[in-house]
Coordinates of C-alpha atoms in Angstrom, one line a residue:
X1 CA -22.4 -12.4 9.7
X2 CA -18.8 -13.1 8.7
X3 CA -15.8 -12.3 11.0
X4 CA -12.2 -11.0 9.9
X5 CA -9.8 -10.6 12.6
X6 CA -6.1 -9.4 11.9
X7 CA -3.1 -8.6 13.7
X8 CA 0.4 -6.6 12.6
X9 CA 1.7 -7.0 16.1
X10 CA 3.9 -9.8 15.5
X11 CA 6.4 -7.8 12.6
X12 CA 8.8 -8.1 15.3
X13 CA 8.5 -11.7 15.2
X14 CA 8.7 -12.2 11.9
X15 CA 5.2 -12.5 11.0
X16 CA 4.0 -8.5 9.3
X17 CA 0.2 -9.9 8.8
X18 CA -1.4 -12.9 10.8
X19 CA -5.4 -13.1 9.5
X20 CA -8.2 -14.9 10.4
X21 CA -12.0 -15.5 8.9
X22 CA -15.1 -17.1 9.2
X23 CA -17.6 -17.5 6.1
X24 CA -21.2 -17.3 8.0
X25 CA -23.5 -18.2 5.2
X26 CA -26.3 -20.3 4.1
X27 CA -24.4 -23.9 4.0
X28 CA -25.9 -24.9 1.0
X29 CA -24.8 -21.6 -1.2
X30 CA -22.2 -22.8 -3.7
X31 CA -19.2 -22.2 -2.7
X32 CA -15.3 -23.1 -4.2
X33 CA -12.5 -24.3 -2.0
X34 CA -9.6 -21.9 -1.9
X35 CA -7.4 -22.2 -4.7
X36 CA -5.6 -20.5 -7.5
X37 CA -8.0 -18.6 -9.5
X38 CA -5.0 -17.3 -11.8
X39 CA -1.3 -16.9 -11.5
X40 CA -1.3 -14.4 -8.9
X41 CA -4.6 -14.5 -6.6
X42 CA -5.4 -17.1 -4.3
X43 CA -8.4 -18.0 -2.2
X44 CA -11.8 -19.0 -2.2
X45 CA -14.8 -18.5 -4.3
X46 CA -18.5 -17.4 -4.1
X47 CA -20.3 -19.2 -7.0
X48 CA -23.8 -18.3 -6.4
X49 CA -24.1 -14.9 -7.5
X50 CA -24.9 -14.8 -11.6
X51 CA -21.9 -12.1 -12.2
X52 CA -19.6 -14.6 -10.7
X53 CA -19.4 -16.6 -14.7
X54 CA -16.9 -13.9 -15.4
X55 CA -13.6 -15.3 -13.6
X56 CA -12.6 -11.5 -13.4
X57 CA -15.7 -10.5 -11.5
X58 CA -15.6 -13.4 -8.8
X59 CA -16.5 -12.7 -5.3
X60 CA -14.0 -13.8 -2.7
X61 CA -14.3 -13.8 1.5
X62 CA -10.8 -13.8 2.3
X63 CA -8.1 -14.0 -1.0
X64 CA -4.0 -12.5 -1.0
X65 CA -2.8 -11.6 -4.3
X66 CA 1.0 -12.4 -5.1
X67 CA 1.1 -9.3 -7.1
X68 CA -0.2 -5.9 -7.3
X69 CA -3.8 -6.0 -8.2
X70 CA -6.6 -3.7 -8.8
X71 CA -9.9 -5.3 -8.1
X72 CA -12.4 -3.0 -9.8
X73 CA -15.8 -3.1 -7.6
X74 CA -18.8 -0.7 -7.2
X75 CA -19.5 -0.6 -3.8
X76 CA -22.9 1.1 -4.7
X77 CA -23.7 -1.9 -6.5
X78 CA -24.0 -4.4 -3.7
X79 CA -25.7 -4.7 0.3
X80 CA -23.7 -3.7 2.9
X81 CA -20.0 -4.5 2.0
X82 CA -16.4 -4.2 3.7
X83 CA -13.5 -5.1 2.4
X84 CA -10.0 -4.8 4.0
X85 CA -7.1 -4.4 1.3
X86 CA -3.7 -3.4 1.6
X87 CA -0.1 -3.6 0.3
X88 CA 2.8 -5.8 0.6
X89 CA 6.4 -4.0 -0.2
X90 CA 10.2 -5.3 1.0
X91 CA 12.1 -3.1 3.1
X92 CA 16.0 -2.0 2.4
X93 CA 16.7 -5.6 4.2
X94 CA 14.2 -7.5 1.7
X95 CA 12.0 -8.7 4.4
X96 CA 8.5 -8.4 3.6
X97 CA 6.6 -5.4 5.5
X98 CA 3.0 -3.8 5.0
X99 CA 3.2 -0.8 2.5
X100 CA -0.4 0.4 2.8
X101 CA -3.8 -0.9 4.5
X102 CA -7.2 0.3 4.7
X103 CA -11.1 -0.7 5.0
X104 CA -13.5 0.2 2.2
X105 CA -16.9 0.0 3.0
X106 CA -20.7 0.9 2.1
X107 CA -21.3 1.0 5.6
X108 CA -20.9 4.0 7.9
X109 CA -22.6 4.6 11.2
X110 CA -25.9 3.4 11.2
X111 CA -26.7 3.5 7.4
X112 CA -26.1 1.2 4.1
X113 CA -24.1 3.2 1.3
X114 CA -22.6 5.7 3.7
X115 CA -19.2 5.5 2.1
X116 CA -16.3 5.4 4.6
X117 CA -12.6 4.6 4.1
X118 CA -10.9 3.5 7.3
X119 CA -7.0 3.8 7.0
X120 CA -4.7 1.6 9.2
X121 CA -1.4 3.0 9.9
X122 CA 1.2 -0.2 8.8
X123 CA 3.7 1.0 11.1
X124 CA 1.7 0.6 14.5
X125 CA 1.2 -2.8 15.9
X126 CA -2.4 -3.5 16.2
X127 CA -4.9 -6.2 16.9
X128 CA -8.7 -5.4 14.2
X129 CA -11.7 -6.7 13.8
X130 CA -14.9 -6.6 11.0
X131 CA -18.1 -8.0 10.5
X132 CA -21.5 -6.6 9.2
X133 CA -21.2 -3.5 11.3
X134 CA -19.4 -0.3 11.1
X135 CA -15.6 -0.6 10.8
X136 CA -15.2 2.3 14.1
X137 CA -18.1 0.6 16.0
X138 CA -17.4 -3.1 16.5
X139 CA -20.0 -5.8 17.5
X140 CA -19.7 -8.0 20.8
X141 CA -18.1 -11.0 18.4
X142 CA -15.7 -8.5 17.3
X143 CA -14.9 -7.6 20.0
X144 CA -14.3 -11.0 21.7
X145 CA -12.6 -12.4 18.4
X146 CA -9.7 -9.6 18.7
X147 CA -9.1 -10.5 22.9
X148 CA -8.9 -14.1 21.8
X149 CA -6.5 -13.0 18.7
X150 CA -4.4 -10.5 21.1
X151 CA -3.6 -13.9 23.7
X152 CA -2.3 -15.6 20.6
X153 CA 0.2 -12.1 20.0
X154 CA 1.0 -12.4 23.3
X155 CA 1.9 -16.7 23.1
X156 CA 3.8 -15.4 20.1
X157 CA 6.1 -12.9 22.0
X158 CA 6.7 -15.1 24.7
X159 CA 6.8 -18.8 22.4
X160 CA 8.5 -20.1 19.4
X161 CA 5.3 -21.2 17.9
X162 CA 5.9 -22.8 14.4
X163 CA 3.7 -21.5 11.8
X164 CA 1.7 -24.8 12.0
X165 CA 0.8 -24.1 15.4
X166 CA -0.4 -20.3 15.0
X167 CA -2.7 -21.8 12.2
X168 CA -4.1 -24.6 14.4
X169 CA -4.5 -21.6 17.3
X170 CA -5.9 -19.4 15.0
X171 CA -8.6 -21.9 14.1
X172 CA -10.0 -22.6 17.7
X173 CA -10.3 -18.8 17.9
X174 CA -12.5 -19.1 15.1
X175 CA -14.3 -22.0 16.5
X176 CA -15.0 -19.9 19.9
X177 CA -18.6 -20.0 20.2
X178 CA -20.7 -18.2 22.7
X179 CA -24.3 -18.7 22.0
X180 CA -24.3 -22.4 21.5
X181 CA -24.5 -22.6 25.6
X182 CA -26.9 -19.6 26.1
X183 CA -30.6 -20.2 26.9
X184 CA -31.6 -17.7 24.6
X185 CA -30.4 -19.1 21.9
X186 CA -33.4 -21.8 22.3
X187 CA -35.6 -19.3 21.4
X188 CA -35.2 -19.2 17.3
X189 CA -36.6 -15.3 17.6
X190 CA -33.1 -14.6 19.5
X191 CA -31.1 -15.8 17.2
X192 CA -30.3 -13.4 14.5
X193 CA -29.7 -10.5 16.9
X194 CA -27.8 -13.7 18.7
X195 CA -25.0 -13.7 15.4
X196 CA -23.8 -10.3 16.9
X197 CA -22.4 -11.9 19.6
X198 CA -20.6 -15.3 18.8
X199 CA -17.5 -15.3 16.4
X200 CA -18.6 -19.2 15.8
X201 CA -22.0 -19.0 14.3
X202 CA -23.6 -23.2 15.2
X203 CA -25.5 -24.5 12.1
X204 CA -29.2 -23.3 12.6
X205 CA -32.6 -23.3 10.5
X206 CA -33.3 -19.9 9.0
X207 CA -37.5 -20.9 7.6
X208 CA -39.5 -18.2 8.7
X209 CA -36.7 -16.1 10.2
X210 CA -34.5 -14.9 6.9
X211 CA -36.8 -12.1 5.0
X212 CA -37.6 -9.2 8.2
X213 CA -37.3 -5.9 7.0
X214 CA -34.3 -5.6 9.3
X215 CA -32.2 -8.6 7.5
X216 CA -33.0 -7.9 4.1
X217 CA -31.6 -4.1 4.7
X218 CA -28.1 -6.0 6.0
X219 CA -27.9 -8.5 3.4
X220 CA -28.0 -6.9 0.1
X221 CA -29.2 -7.1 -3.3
X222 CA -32.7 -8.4 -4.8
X223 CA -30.5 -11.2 -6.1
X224 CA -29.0 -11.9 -2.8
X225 CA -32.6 -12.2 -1.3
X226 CA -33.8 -15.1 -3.9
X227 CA -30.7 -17.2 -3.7
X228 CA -31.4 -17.1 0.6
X229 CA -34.8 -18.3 -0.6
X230 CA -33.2 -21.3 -1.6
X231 CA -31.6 -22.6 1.6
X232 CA -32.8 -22.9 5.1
X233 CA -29.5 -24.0 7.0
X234 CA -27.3 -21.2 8.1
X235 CA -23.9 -21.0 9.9
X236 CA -20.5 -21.1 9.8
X237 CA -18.9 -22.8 6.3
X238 CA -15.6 -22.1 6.5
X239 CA -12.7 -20.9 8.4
X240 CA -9.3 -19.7 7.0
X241 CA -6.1 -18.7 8.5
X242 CA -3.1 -16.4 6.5
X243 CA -0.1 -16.0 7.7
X244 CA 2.6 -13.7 6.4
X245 CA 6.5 -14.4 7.0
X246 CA 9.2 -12.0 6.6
X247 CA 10.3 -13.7 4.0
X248 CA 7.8 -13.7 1.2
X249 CA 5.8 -17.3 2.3
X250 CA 2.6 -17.5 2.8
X251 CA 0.6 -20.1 4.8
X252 CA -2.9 -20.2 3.6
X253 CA -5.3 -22.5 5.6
X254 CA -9.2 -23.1 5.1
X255 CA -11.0 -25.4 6.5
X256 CA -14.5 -26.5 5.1
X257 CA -16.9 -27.4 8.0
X258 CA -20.2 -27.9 5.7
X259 CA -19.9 -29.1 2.0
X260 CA -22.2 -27.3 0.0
X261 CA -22.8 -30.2 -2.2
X262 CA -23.5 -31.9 1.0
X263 CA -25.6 -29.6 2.9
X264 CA -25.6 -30.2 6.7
X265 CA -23.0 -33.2 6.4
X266 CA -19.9 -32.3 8.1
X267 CA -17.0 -31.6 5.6
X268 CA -14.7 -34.9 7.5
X269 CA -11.3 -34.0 6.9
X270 CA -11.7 -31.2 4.0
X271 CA -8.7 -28.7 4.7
X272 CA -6.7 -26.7 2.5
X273 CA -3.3 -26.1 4.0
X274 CA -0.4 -24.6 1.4
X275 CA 2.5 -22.6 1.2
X276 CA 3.2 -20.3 -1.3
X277 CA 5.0 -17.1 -2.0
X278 CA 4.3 -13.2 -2.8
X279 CA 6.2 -12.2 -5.6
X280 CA 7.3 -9.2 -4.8

């Protein structure tokens, strides 16, 4: 039950796009650390799905392209599936700005493969929000992920927060966990209606709850269904932060929290933090 959360309420401050995102996933499912998969795309890399040997077909959770790309996908061909894309342009004073931005997704109101294209208007500051649910109707985590992102707009406005600093705010966002704490989370039969709730998922077994008629409907393909067969550990991997300046940088954080090579061993000190630049 991944989370993105993104804001374009800080343009003023210099910062057109401030992203955040949790990879919920079974800990063990092969997974690359963010990275350069070519001269212009950045980010991290689903290895467990069979299609993914073709560099050009790879699966990301949260990537920026440093150039104009067009990712060619069939949403028809895989479970439910949103995807938030957009464009970066420079405006007549070169500073960087959002050109276009939009959700794609297979998911409209109450059904898998209702297509629905969300647009986001660039020019009005907003806080958003996305998980497995409709774009329009928002879980709980959602919910409480874009409150927790709106007090960082507002530190913003009223701070001079270095870039470092949003990143290491954005994180505990994506660390807030709300389930962890709640008795009925103890009850293992709570749990996956639970994920709805908590933008932190805690590491938890999955053995004899993974396979109800209801999760296999929100996870997606066949293929999907026999690689989940293979793990029993669930939760949230990774965590990543972007951050968009003005001025072309990018800072692009992830932090590993479970190795999947190491399974439920925390990931000690495993954090991608770079700078780079949209070439534009």
């Amino acid at each position: 039950m991944c989370i993105l959360l993104w804001t374009t309420a800080c343009a003023n401050k210099g910062y057109p796009l401030i992203l955040l995102s949790n990879r919920d996933e079974f800990l063990q499912r092969p997974t690359q650390t963010a990275g350069p998969w070519d001269k212009d795309t950045y980010g991290g890399r689903d290895l467990a799905r069979p299609e993914n040997d073709a560099i050009s077909t790879c699966y990301s959770w949260t990537g920026l392209g440093t150039q104009d790309s067009d990712p060619s996908l069939d949403i028809d061909q895989v479970g439910g599936f949103s995807m938030l894309c957009g464009q970066f342009s420079r405006d007549h004073q070169n500073r960087v700005q959002i050109d276009s931005f939009g959700v794609i997704s297979n998911r409209a109101e109450g059904q898998i493969h209702g297509k629905k294209h969300d647009i986001i208007d660039p020019t009005e500051p907003g806080t958003y929000g996305l998980s497995n649910s409709a774009f329009t109707n928002p879980w709980p985590k959602v919910l409480n992920g874009k409150r927790l992102l709106d007090e960082l707009v507002e530190d913003i406005q009223n701070d001079r927060l270095t870039d470092r600093e949003i990143s290491q705010k954005g994180i505990e966002i994506l660390t807030s966990d709300s389930v962890s704490e709640d008795e009925a989370w103890k009850d293992r039969n709570n749990r996956l209606e639970l994920l709805k709730q908590s933008v932190f998922i805690p590491m938890f077994e999955t053995r004899n709850l993974i396979g109800s008629s209801e999760t296999r409907t929100t996870t997606g393909q066949d293929q999907d269904q026999a690689l989940s067969g293979l793990y029993n550990l669930y939760g949230t991997q990774k965590q990543t932060v972007i951050i968009v300046h003005e001025s072309g940088a990018v800072r692009y954080t992830e932090k590993t929290l479970y190795d999947w090579l190491q399974g439920t061993t925390d990931a000690a000190n495993d954090t991608v933090d770079i700078i780079f630049d949209l070439d534009l």
